[in-house]
Every structure is written in C-alpha cells, then in structure tokens.
Short mmCIF file of C-alpha atoms in Angstrom, two decimals:
data_model
loop_
_atom_site.label_atom_id
_atom_site.label_comp_id
_atom_site.label_asym_id
_atom_site.label_seq_id
_atom_site.Cartn_x
_atom_site.Cartn_y
_atom_site.Cartn_z
CA MET S 1 0.00 0.00 0.00
CA THR S 2 1.27 3.48 -0.88
CA ARG S 3 1.62 5.61 2.25
CA ARG S 4 2.10 9.34 2.65
CA THR S 5 5.58 10.41 3.58
CA ASP S 6 4.67 14.06 4.21
CA ARG S 7 3.18 15.29 7.47
CA LYS S 8 1.27 18.20 6.02
CA PRO S 9 -1.90 18.92 7.99
CA MET S 10 -5.04 17.43 6.47
CA HIS S 11 -8.00 19.54 5.38
CA LEU S 12 -11.43 19.27 7.00
CA ASN S 13 -14.70 20.57 5.57
CA ALA S 14 -18.04 20.54 7.40
CA PHE S 15 -20.90 19.61 5.09
CA LEU S 16 -23.95 21.27 6.68
CA MET S 17 -27.28 19.75 5.73
CA SER S 18 -30.31 21.08 7.58
CA VAL S 19 -30.60 19.04 10.80
CA GLY S 20 -28.19 16.28 9.79
CA HIS S 21 -27.25 13.91 7.01
CA HIS S 22 -29.21 10.94 8.30
CA GLU S 23 -32.64 11.11 6.77
CA ALA S 24 -34.29 10.32 10.14
CA ALA S 25 -32.28 12.88 12.15
CA TRP S 26 -35.24 15.27 12.14
CA ARG S 27 -37.26 12.78 14.20
CA LEU S 28 -34.92 12.97 17.21
CA PRO S 29 -36.11 15.17 20.11
CA GLU S 30 -33.04 17.42 19.81
CA SER S 31 -33.70 18.27 16.18
CA PRO S 32 -34.85 21.87 15.54
CA ALA S 33 -38.16 21.71 13.70
CA SER S 34 -37.32 24.63 11.39
CA GLY S 35 -33.62 23.90 10.97
CA GLY S 36 -33.73 24.08 7.18
CA THR S 37 -34.74 27.76 7.18
CA ASP S 38 -33.46 28.92 10.57
CA ILE S 39 -30.57 31.37 10.09
CA ALA S 40 -29.65 31.16 13.78
CA HIS S 41 -29.28 27.36 13.45
CA TYR S 42 -26.85 27.67 10.54
CA GLN S 43 -24.95 30.49 12.22
CA ASN S 44 -24.51 28.30 15.30
CA LEU S 45 -23.17 25.47 13.10
CA ALA S 46 -20.74 27.85 11.40
CA ARG S 47 -19.41 29.05 14.76
CA ILE S 48 -18.96 25.45 15.94
CA ALA S 49 -17.03 24.54 12.77
CA GLU S 50 -14.84 27.63 13.13
CA ARG S 51 -14.19 26.77 16.79
CA GLY S 52 -12.69 23.52 15.49
CA LYS S 53 -10.43 25.47 13.07
CA LEU S 54 -11.99 23.62 10.10
CA ASP S 55 -10.91 24.80 6.66
CA SER S 56 -14.41 25.36 5.34
CA LEU S 57 -18.10 24.64 5.50
CA PHE S 58 -20.19 23.56 2.55
CA LEU S 59 -23.83 23.95 1.52
CA ALA S 60 -25.38 21.68 -1.09
CA ASP S 61 -28.15 22.83 -3.41
CA SER S 62 -30.43 21.80 -6.25
CA PRO S 63 -32.88 23.90 -8.31
CA VAL S 64 -35.73 21.46 -7.62
CA LEU S 65 -37.61 20.09 -4.61
CA MET S 66 -35.64 16.94 -3.83
CA GLY S 67 -37.67 13.85 -2.95
CA ASP S 68 -40.89 13.62 -1.00
CA PRO S 69 -41.21 16.50 1.52
CA GLY S 70 -43.11 14.07 3.74
CA ARG S 71 -39.96 11.99 4.16
CA ARG S 72 -37.50 14.52 5.58
CA PRO S 73 -37.02 18.31 5.74
CA ALA S 74 -36.82 19.54 2.15
CA ASN S 75 -36.43 23.30 2.60
CA LYS S 76 -33.28 24.75 1.03
CA LEU S 77 -32.35 28.39 1.35
CA GLU S 78 -30.39 29.72 -1.64
CA PRO S 79 -26.83 28.99 -0.50
CA THR S 80 -24.96 32.07 -1.70
CA VAL S 81 -27.50 34.21 0.16
CA LEU S 82 -27.08 32.05 3.27
CA LEU S 83 -23.29 32.35 3.04
CA THR S 84 -23.50 36.11 3.50
CA ALA S 85 -25.30 35.57 6.81
CA LEU S 86 -22.63 33.06 7.88
CA ALA S 87 -19.82 35.40 6.83
CA ALA S 88 -21.19 38.01 9.22
CA VAL S 89 -20.74 35.77 12.29
CA THR S 90 -17.39 34.16 11.41
CA GLU S 91 -13.91 35.47 10.70
CA HIS S 92 -11.80 32.62 9.35
CA ILE S 93 -13.68 29.58 8.07
CA GLY S 94 -14.15 29.14 4.31
CA LEU S 95 -17.67 29.33 2.87
CA ILE S 96 -18.49 27.00 -0.06
CA ALA S 97 -21.83 26.95 -1.91
CA THR S 98 -23.16 24.74 -4.67
CA ALA S 99 -24.36 26.34 -7.89
CA SER S 100 -25.36 24.64 -11.13
CA THR S 101 -23.86 25.36 -14.53
CA SER S 102 -26.97 23.84 -16.11
CA TYR S 103 -29.48 26.41 -14.85
CA ASN S 104 -27.49 29.59 -14.30
CA GLU S 105 -25.74 32.10 -16.55
CA PRO S 106 -22.03 32.84 -16.12
CA TYR S 107 -22.45 36.59 -15.58
CA ASN S 108 -24.97 36.35 -12.74
CA LEU S 109 -23.16 33.51 -11.01
CA ALA S 110 -19.70 35.07 -11.35
CA ARG S 111 -21.11 38.26 -9.87
CA ARG S 112 -22.69 36.41 -6.91
CA PHE S 113 -19.50 34.55 -6.01
CA ALA S 114 -17.33 37.65 -6.43
CA SER S 115 -19.75 39.45 -4.11
CA VAL S 116 -19.56 36.69 -1.48
CA ASP S 117 -15.76 36.75 -1.71
CA HIS S 118 -15.75 40.49 -1.08
CA VAL S 119 -18.32 40.26 1.73
CA SER S 120 -16.37 37.48 3.47
CA GLY S 121 -12.91 38.94 2.98
CA GLY S 122 -11.76 36.18 0.64
CA ARG S 123 -13.45 33.05 1.99
CA ALA S 124 -15.77 31.99 -0.85
CA GLY S 125 -15.79 28.67 -2.69
CA TRP S 126 -17.95 27.38 -5.57
CA ASN S 127 -18.99 23.74 -5.76
CA ILE S 128 -19.57 23.31 -9.51
CA VAL S 129 -22.37 20.91 -10.43
CA THR S 130 -24.06 19.84 -13.65
CA THR S 131 -27.68 19.29 -12.64
CA ALA S 132 -29.48 16.22 -13.97
CA GLY S 133 -33.14 15.22 -13.85
CA ALA S 134 -36.25 16.07 -15.82
CA ASP S 135 -37.91 17.66 -12.76
CA ALA S 136 -35.21 20.32 -12.58
CA ALA S 137 -35.27 20.82 -16.35
CA ARG S 138 -38.99 21.51 -16.32
CA ASN S 139 -38.46 24.31 -13.78
CA PHE S 140 -36.46 26.10 -16.49
CA GLY S 141 -38.71 25.59 -19.49
CA LEU S 142 -37.04 22.40 -20.78
CA ASP S 143 -38.68 19.04 -21.41
CA ASP S 144 -35.76 16.99 -20.17
CA THR S 145 -32.20 17.26 -18.90
CA PRO S 146 -29.41 17.61 -21.48
CA LEU S 147 -27.23 14.56 -22.07
CA HIS S 148 -24.51 13.83 -19.51
CA HIS S 149 -21.57 14.66 -21.81
CA ASP S 150 -23.27 17.82 -23.08
CA ARG S 151 -23.77 19.06 -19.52
CA TYR S 152 -20.03 18.77 -18.88
CA LEU S 153 -19.20 20.58 -22.14
CA ARG S 154 -21.48 23.42 -21.06
CA ALA S 155 -19.89 23.38 -17.59
CA ALA S 156 -16.39 23.70 -19.08
CA GLU S 157 -17.36 26.73 -21.14
CA PHE S 158 -19.25 28.15 -18.14
CA VAL S 159 -16.12 28.02 -15.96
CA ASP S 160 -14.03 29.51 -18.75
CA VAL S 161 -16.41 32.48 -19.02
CA ALA S 162 -16.71 32.89 -15.24
CA THR S 163 -12.94 33.05 -14.82
CA LYS S 164 -12.68 35.63 -17.62
CA LEU S 165 -15.30 37.71 -15.84
CA TRP S 166 -13.34 37.52 -12.56
CA ASP S 167 -10.24 38.51 -14.52
CA SER S 168 -11.90 41.42 -16.33
CA TRP S 169 -10.63 43.82 -13.68
CA ALA S 170 -6.89 43.99 -13.09
CA ASP S 171 -5.87 43.89 -9.45
CA ASP S 172 -4.56 47.45 -9.71
CA ALA S 173 -7.58 48.84 -11.61
CA VAL S 174 -9.06 50.77 -8.68
CA ILE S 175 -6.84 53.66 -7.60
CA ALA S 176 -9.50 55.93 -5.99
CA ASP S 177 -7.42 59.05 -6.61
CA LYS S 178 -9.58 61.81 -5.15
CA GLU S 179 -7.23 64.59 -6.17
CA SER S 180 -7.30 63.70 -9.87
CA GLY S 181 -10.90 62.51 -9.80
CA VAL S 182 -10.00 59.07 -11.23
CA HIS S 183 -11.55 56.17 -9.38
CA ALA S 184 -10.44 53.31 -11.65
CA ARG S 185 -8.08 53.12 -14.60
CA ALA S 186 -10.26 52.40 -17.61
CA ASP S 187 -7.44 50.58 -19.40
CA ARG S 188 -7.32 48.08 -16.51
CA VAL S 189 -10.98 47.05 -16.92
CA ARG S 190 -11.47 45.02 -20.05
CA LYS S 191 -14.08 43.44 -22.31
CA PHE S 192 -13.25 40.01 -23.70
CA GLU S 193 -16.21 39.31 -26.05
CA HIS S 194 -16.57 35.56 -25.57
CA LYS S 195 -18.47 33.80 -28.35
CA GLY S 196 -18.77 30.08 -27.72
CA THR S 197 -21.07 27.11 -28.22
CA TYR S 198 -23.25 27.84 -25.20
CA PHE S 199 -22.59 31.46 -24.21
CA ARG S 200 -22.00 34.90 -25.67
CA VAL S 201 -20.69 37.26 -23.01
CA ASP S 202 -18.86 40.55 -23.56
CA GLY S 203 -17.88 41.47 -20.01
CA PRO S 204 -16.49 43.09 -18.02
CA LEU S 205 -18.02 42.16 -14.67
CA ASN S 206 -19.50 45.00 -12.62
CA VAL S 207 -17.59 43.85 -9.53
CA GLN S 208 -13.85 44.41 -9.22
CA ARG S 209 -11.52 41.43 -8.78
CA SER S 210 -12.15 39.87 -5.38
CA PRO S 211 -9.67 39.12 -2.58
CA GLN S 212 -9.02 35.57 -3.79
CA GLY S 213 -9.08 36.39 -7.50
CA TYR S 214 -11.38 33.40 -7.98
CA PRO S 215 -13.38 31.55 -5.34
CA LEU S 216 -11.99 28.12 -4.52
CA LEU S 217 -13.25 25.80 -7.30
CA VAL S 218 -14.79 22.58 -5.97
CA GLN S 219 -16.32 19.61 -7.81
CA ALA S 220 -18.07 16.42 -6.72
CA GLY S 221 -18.67 14.21 -9.78
CA SER S 222 -16.96 10.83 -10.05
CA SER S 223 -18.05 9.67 -13.50
CA GLU S 224 -15.43 9.61 -16.26
CA ASP S 225 -16.58 13.04 -17.45
CA GLY S 226 -16.69 14.21 -13.84
CA LYS S 227 -13.13 13.08 -13.12
CA ASP S 228 -11.83 14.76 -16.27
CA PHE S 229 -13.63 17.95 -15.31
CA ALA S 230 -12.20 17.80 -11.78
CA ALA S 231 -8.70 17.15 -13.09
CA ARG S 232 -8.90 20.18 -15.38
CA TYR S 233 -10.63 22.72 -13.12
CA ALA S 234 -11.19 21.64 -9.51
CA GLU S 235 -8.99 22.62 -6.60
CA ALA S 236 -10.92 20.47 -4.11
CA VAL S 237 -12.94 17.35 -4.88
CA PHE S 238 -15.74 16.01 -2.69
CA THR S 239 -16.15 12.30 -3.33
CA ALA S 240 -18.04 9.27 -1.97
CA GLN S 241 -15.91 6.15 -1.50
CA GLN S 242 -16.90 3.06 0.50
CA THR S 243 -13.56 1.25 0.71
CA LEU S 244 -9.96 2.30 1.26
CA GLU S 245 -8.86 0.62 -1.97
CA GLU S 246 -11.49 2.49 -4.01
CA ALA S 247 -10.51 5.78 -2.37
CA ILE S 248 -6.80 5.29 -3.11
CA ALA S 249 -7.57 4.41 -6.72
CA PHE S 250 -9.84 7.44 -7.13
CA ALA S 251 -7.30 9.88 -5.67
CA LYS S 252 -4.51 8.46 -7.82
CA ASP S 253 -6.66 8.56 -10.96
CA VAL S 254 -7.77 12.20 -10.54
CA LYS S 255 -4.27 13.42 -9.71
CA GLN S 256 -2.80 11.60 -12.71
CA ARG S 257 -5.44 13.16 -14.95
CA ALA S 258 -4.53 16.57 -13.48
CA VAL S 259 -0.92 16.03 -14.55
CA GLY S 260 -2.23 15.33 -18.05
CA PHE S 261 -3.78 18.81 -18.04
CA GLY S 262 -0.47 20.35 -17.07
CA ARG S 263 -1.37 20.84 -13.42
CA ASP S 264 0.53 20.15 -10.23
CA PRO S 265 -1.27 17.20 -8.60
CA GLU S 266 -0.74 18.84 -5.20
CA GLY S 267 -2.99 21.64 -6.43
CA ILE S 268 -6.05 19.40 -6.21
CA LYS S 269 -7.27 18.24 -2.79
CA ILE S 270 -9.29 15.00 -2.52
CA LEU S 271 -11.84 14.97 0.33
CA PRO S 272 -13.93 11.79 0.73
CA GLY S 273 -17.13 12.10 2.72
CA ILE S 274 -17.45 10.43 6.11
CA VAL S 275 -20.56 10.30 8.32
CA PRO S 276 -19.22 9.95 11.88
CA VAL S 277 -21.62 8.70 14.56
CA ILE S 278 -19.75 9.31 17.82
CA GLY S 279 -20.38 7.89 21.29
CA ASP S 280 -18.60 7.63 24.63
CA THR S 281 -18.26 3.94 23.83
CA GLU S 282 -18.49 1.97 20.61
CA GLU S 283 -21.69 0.37 21.90
CA GLN S 284 -23.25 3.79 22.52
CA ALA S 285 -22.33 4.97 19.01
CA ARG S 286 -23.78 1.84 17.43
CA ALA S 287 -26.95 2.21 19.48
CA LEU S 288 -27.46 5.75 18.11
CA ASP S 289 -26.75 4.51 14.59
CA ASP S 290 -29.29 1.69 15.04
CA GLU S 291 -31.86 4.10 16.51
CA LEU S 292 -31.57 6.38 13.49
CA ASP S 293 -31.97 3.46 11.10
CA ARG S 294 -35.09 2.29 12.98
CA LEU S 295 -36.64 5.72 12.46
CA ILE S 296 -36.38 5.47 8.65
CA ARG S 297 -39.78 5.14 6.97
CA PRO S 298 -39.11 2.26 4.54
CA GLU S 299 -42.01 3.13 2.23
CA PHE S 300 -40.46 6.54 1.55
CA ALA S 301 -36.96 5.12 1.27
CA VAL S 302 -37.97 2.44 -1.26
CA THR S 303 -39.59 5.08 -3.47
CA GLN S 304 -36.43 7.19 -3.41
CA LEU S 305 -34.17 4.18 -4.06
CA SER S 306 -36.32 3.13 -7.03
CA LYS S 307 -35.91 6.60 -8.56
CA THR S 308 -32.14 6.46 -8.10
CA LEU S 309 -31.91 2.99 -9.67
CA ARG S 310 -34.53 3.73 -12.37
CA VAL S 311 -36.62 0.68 -11.47
CA ASP S 312 -40.26 0.05 -10.55
CA PRO S 313 -40.58 0.27 -6.72
CA ALA S 314 -42.74 -2.89 -6.84
CA THR S 315 -39.62 -4.85 -7.85
CA LEU S 316 -37.77 -3.91 -4.64
CA ASP S 317 -38.55 -6.45 -1.90
CA LEU S 318 -37.31 -5.16 1.45
CA ASP S 319 -36.03 -8.58 2.51
CA ARG S 320 -34.37 -9.58 -0.74
CA GLU S 321 -31.28 -8.38 -2.58
CA LEU S 322 -31.57 -6.02 -5.53
CA PRO S 323 -33.15 -7.64 -8.59
CA ASP S 324 -30.83 -8.73 -11.40
CA ASP S 325 -32.33 -6.45 -14.06
CA ILE S 326 -30.99 -3.13 -12.78
CA PRO S 327 -30.07 -0.74 -15.64
CA SER S 328 -26.40 -0.50 -16.54
CA GLU S 329 -24.39 2.67 -15.88
CA ASP S 330 -24.35 3.36 -19.64
CA GLU S 331 -28.14 3.74 -19.53
CA ILE S 332 -28.00 6.36 -16.75
CA GLU S 333 -27.87 10.05 -17.67
CA GLY S 334 -27.77 11.67 -14.23
CA ALA S 335 -25.77 10.93 -11.05
CA LYS S 336 -23.86 8.14 -12.78
CA SER S 337 -21.19 7.79 -10.10
CA ARG S 338 -23.70 7.60 -7.22
CA PHE S 339 -25.76 5.01 -9.12
CA THR S 340 -22.65 2.85 -9.60
CA LEU S 341 -21.59 3.22 -5.96
CA ILE S 342 -24.98 2.08 -4.67
CA VAL S 343 -25.26 -0.92 -6.96
CA GLU S 344 -21.68 -2.04 -6.29
CA LEU S 345 -22.17 -1.67 -2.52
CA ALA S 346 -25.33 -3.76 -2.62
CA ARG S 347 -23.77 -6.47 -4.81
CA ARG S 348 -20.41 -6.59 -2.99
CA GLU S 349 -21.94 -7.00 0.48
CA ARG S 350 -25.02 -8.92 -0.67
CA LEU S 351 -27.31 -6.46 1.09
CA THR S 352 -31.05 -6.79 1.18
CA VAL S 353 -33.02 -3.73 0.13
CA ARG S 354 -33.77 -3.06 3.81
CA GLN S 355 -30.08 -3.23 4.70
CA LEU S 356 -29.15 -1.06 1.72
CA ILE S 357 -31.69 1.57 2.78
CA GLY S 358 -30.08 1.62 6.22
CA ARG S 359 -26.60 2.06 4.74
CA LEU S 360 -27.79 4.89 2.48
CA GLY S 361 -29.92 6.59 5.12
CA GLY S 362 -26.92 8.10 6.87
CA GLY S 363 -25.02 9.56 3.95
CA ARG S 364 -26.59 8.62 0.59
CA GLY S 365 -23.61 6.45 -0.30
CA HIS S 366 -20.90 8.18 1.72
CA ARG S 367 -19.05 6.07 4.26
CA THR S 368 -20.71 5.88 7.68
CA PHE S 369 -18.58 5.08 10.73
CA ALA S 370 -19.92 4.55 14.25
CA GLY S 371 -17.48 4.52 17.14
CA THR S 372 -15.67 6.51 19.80
CA ALA S 373 -13.84 9.74 19.05
CA GLU S 374 -10.57 7.83 19.16
CA GLN S 375 -11.85 5.27 16.65
CA VAL S 376 -13.11 8.00 14.31
CA ALA S 377 -9.71 9.71 14.50
CA ASP S 378 -7.99 6.36 13.84
CA THR S 379 -9.97 5.65 10.66
CA ILE S 380 -9.44 9.20 9.40
CA GLU S 381 -5.69 8.94 10.03
CA HIS S 382 -5.55 5.49 8.38
CA TRP S 383 -7.14 6.73 5.16
CA TYR S 384 -5.03 9.89 5.16
CA ALA S 385 -1.76 8.04 5.78
CA ALA S 386 -2.58 5.53 3.04
CA GLY S 387 -2.89 8.27 0.40
CA ALA S 388 -6.65 7.91 0.01
CA ALA S 389 -7.36 11.53 0.95
CA ASP S 390 -5.91 14.99 1.44
CA GLY S 391 -8.63 15.57 4.01
CA PHE S 392 -12.26 14.77 4.66
CA ASN S 393 -15.75 16.09 4.06
CA ILE S 394 -17.31 15.71 7.52
CA MET S 395 -21.04 14.92 7.27
CA PRO S 396 -22.56 14.69 10.78
CA ALA S 397 -25.54 12.34 10.95
CA VAL S 398 -27.27 14.69 13.40
CA LEU S 399 -26.88 18.46 13.74
CA PRO S 400 -25.82 20.28 15.80
CA SER S 401 -24.75 17.51 18.22
CA GLY S 402 -22.76 15.48 15.67
CA LEU S 403 -20.69 18.49 14.66
CA GLU S 404 -20.10 19.48 18.28
CA LEU S 405 -18.85 15.99 19.12
CA PHE S 406 -16.52 15.96 16.13
CA VAL S 407 -15.10 19.41 16.90
CA ASP S 408 -14.77 18.91 20.66
CA ARG S 409 -13.59 15.28 20.73
CA VAL S 410 -12.13 14.20 17.37
CA VAL S 411 -10.37 17.39 16.30
CA PRO S 412 -8.24 17.60 19.49
CA ILE S 413 -7.00 14.04 18.87
CA LEU S 414 -6.03 14.92 15.29
CA GLN S 415 -4.30 18.05 16.58
CA GLU S 416 -2.36 16.08 19.21
CA ARG S 417 -1.16 13.73 16.45
CA GLY S 418 0.07 16.67 14.37
CA LEU S 419 -2.47 15.99 11.64
CA PHE S 420 -4.54 19.16 11.87
CA ARG S 421 -3.98 22.83 12.59
CA THR S 422 -4.35 24.25 16.08
CA GLU S 423 -4.84 27.81 14.82
CA TYR S 424 -5.69 29.49 11.54
CA THR S 425 -2.55 30.83 9.90
CA GLY S 426 -4.09 32.23 6.71
CA ARG S 427 -6.80 34.76 5.95
CA THR S 428 -8.44 33.35 2.82
CA LEU S 429 -9.96 29.99 1.95
CA ARG S 430 -7.19 29.44 -0.60
CA GLU S 431 -4.62 29.98 2.12
CA HIS S 432 -6.37 27.41 4.34
CA TYR S 433 -6.03 24.85 1.52
CA GLY S 434 -2.45 25.86 0.73
CA LEU S 435 -3.36 27.07 -2.76
CA PRO S 436 -2.10 30.17 -4.60
CA ARG S 437 -4.16 33.14 -5.65
CA PRO S 438 -4.75 32.74 -9.43
CA ALA S 439 -2.93 35.06 -11.78
CA ASN S 440 -5.07 37.22 -14.05
CA ARG S 441 -5.37 35.72 -17.54
CA LEU S 442 -6.47 38.97 -19.18
CA PHE S 443 -3.76 41.19 -17.75
CA ASP S 444 -0.82 39.12 -16.53
CA THR S 445 1.79 38.19 -19.14
CA VAL S 446 3.32 35.04 -17.66
CA ASP S 447 2.04 32.20 -19.83
CA ALA S 448 2.40 29.61 -17.08
CA SER S 449 -0.06 31.50 -14.90
CA ALA S 450 -3.04 29.96 -16.73
CA GLY S 451 -1.87 26.39 -16.32
CA HIS S 452 -3.55 25.64 -13.00
CA LEU S 453 -6.92 25.73 -14.75
CA GLY S 454 -5.82 23.87 -17.85
CA ILE S 455 -6.68 26.88 -20.04
CA ALA S 456 -4.05 28.33 -22.35
CA LEU S 457 -3.73 32.05 -22.73
CA SER S 458 -4.29 31.60 -26.44
CA GLU S 459 -7.82 30.40 -25.67
CA VAL S 460 -8.79 33.77 -24.21
CA SER S 461 -10.68 35.60 -26.95
#
C-alpha cells in the first residue's frame, strides 16, 4: 500500500445539511423543527465549525424540490444568500456553496460569487455541479435534462467564461485618486467578447476582482466526465468512496489526470465524505446509529431508491437483494457515479433492500462510521496516511450535536497527532487549503499562470 511520507496537515470541511445527514435525524427530540430555514441554526453550526479550526463549511443545493417532503425536511435556502449571513458571524472559516452550470448564466453567477468573496474577505468557494433530472429541467422551461456529456461541455465553457469575468478587472484597476478625480483606470478594466457554443458574453463584470481572485473551485462528480472535469478545473474534490482501496484508486486517478492537463497534482485536494456517529463507547455509538436506522420510513426510502436505480418500486422487496435487471451505468444520464456506488455496494456485500436503505440513510452512499472519538480519528488517520485523501468532508448524521462531538472530541485528537492545525494561519480559503491566488489571464503576461486551470492564454478571446 502506498503511504504518505509528508506530514502536512489534512484539510477538514463541514458539510452542513439542515438538521443532519441521516434522513431520520429530524425525528430525534433534539432536532430543531425549522432547521432548514433557521438562520440562527446555521450560524450556530458555522461558529462550531470555526471553533474547530476547520478549513471550510459547505452547503449543497439543487434547483428542484428533492424527494418527498413528507420523508424529511426539504427546505433549502439559496446557499450564496445564506453564506453572507454566515460570513457576518465568522472570521476565518471558508464558505463554499453549490451552484449549477446547467441552470445559471455565467455573468450572474460570477457576480454572486465575487460578491460573497468580497463580503467574506476572501473566503468563498464554488462547488460546480451539472444538474441532472427532468424535474429540474422543467423548472427552467425544458422538457428533459441535457445529455450527460453535453452538460459537462457546457460546464467547461461556463467556468471559462466565469474566470474571464473575474479577470476582467486587473488587481490594480481601482486607484480611488480623489485629487485627480480618477476612481479606476479604464485601461485596466477590459471586455473580452466571448463567443462560444453555449454562451455569448462581452464582459467586463461590474464587480472588481475579489480578494481571492477566484473563489476556490470545488467539484463532486466521479463519472469519467466528472473526473476529467475535476482534473482540469477543480482545486478540491468532494467524493463518496466506501472502501480504502477504491478511495486510493480514485485519488490516484484524478491526480494523474490533473498532470495530463499540465497541473501540479498537489494543487487538487481529494476529500472523501465520512458520516461519523460518535459515542462515549463503541456500543453507545452503534446504538445511536441503530436508533436512526429504525426511524427510517421504509415506504419513503424504497420510493427514493427506485428513482435512483430507475426501477419500478414494486420490484424492490425489502427482505431480498436487488433484482438482477438493474439498468447499466451506460443507460443512466444523471448521477452516474452515485448510481454505480450504490449498486456495487449492494452487490459486494449482498445487502437486502432493507439493509441497503439503512446504509444509504446516513449519507446517501458516503461512508458511515460509528465509534468513539478515538476510533473515528484512527480511521481518518488510516485513510489519510494511506494516500486515500488529502482531508475529509465531515457529514454529521445529526446536527448540531454530531458536529459538536466531532469538533470537541475528534479534532483535538487529530491536533495532538500533528495531523490538523491548532490555529488558523491564513486569511483566505485558498490559504487554508495551501493554494495560490490565481494570476489574471487577461492582464498578466506570464504564460504559465493559466496552467492551473488547464486553459491556455491563447484560448482567451
């Protein structure tokens, strides 16, 4: 097994989802009834994560009502708006929001993220997604979702345009010279007149270049197209891996692809998701895990699983394994990597549908681990030392208690082992992740400066 020889601190991100990642978390007495729309609840979570010196927090999103609202809390505040409220009560922690390239326009989205970066003093990150599903498409006047490969082609051009917009102001454009009456040098604010397959955008942006230059670029797809996209553009990758061997292979694959795009593989951070269920003893942790699984409504869960697998729910017997006639990955247009993970998990461990629902209830395919704080720290260190991760996407099963336990019990162990920071040393999210501020493609003259995004200067129109 390949093991890390460096002792660089790992990176930790808190994935905040309403009242917790387990679908039955809302049924616990501690769960706030209005957690999905309660600003004070999210602000409390942000403060807890910052108390633990975590690199960042992350908000997922989708432009459609996800699943049956009778099953679990389905409210989702628009994440870039929510980030501004979290920026106001924190000073250091990074703030990452999901936004779709399928149902946004580059100008509006580039402006929103530049605004969040200014508001937060350089702590913004963008999780780039290509939204699938006919339900979402119909919210935007389309009959169905574009094909998988086409969505990634649009996403690539979207990121290209967004970065040009962020670069349309030189860093020294604003001089605010009151004596001469010149606020900004007009020659340092530039149009670029992009004309592509999906977008026509002149620029410039109406927001000057932000503290980070670009927000941290994050991606979470693990299909072949998704891995290529991550290797070309992403600086952090959220991924779902069930086994150490799969995680090592994924990290190696993405970093090798990054080299193929002319990037330094150390410039891309791999963060597998983990759902820690923490107790004073292993038995206590397992009891909480079992209690959460007992609170799952199987009739709701079967319906959701059937949609994910594209099968008739009547074919899913709770006490039998998955039927043989599941579609192949080639027949799936949306969420290919998650479909493959679920099917392989069920086949590899010969799970019944009921058992599979329990495994997915905590993290939708992300690895769930129940144990003491020491055991959670041990498994995190094991994966990190083996080269399976540059850090982890922490997904507490229950919020706020799961995040508090991780911050107050697991983080100190990682700090004592020299694996995680004890204080923030940087100001921006990029500094937390050890990544440089991007050079400006429209104004800087060093050709190599564009390489970290895999975009040559000659491609800038």
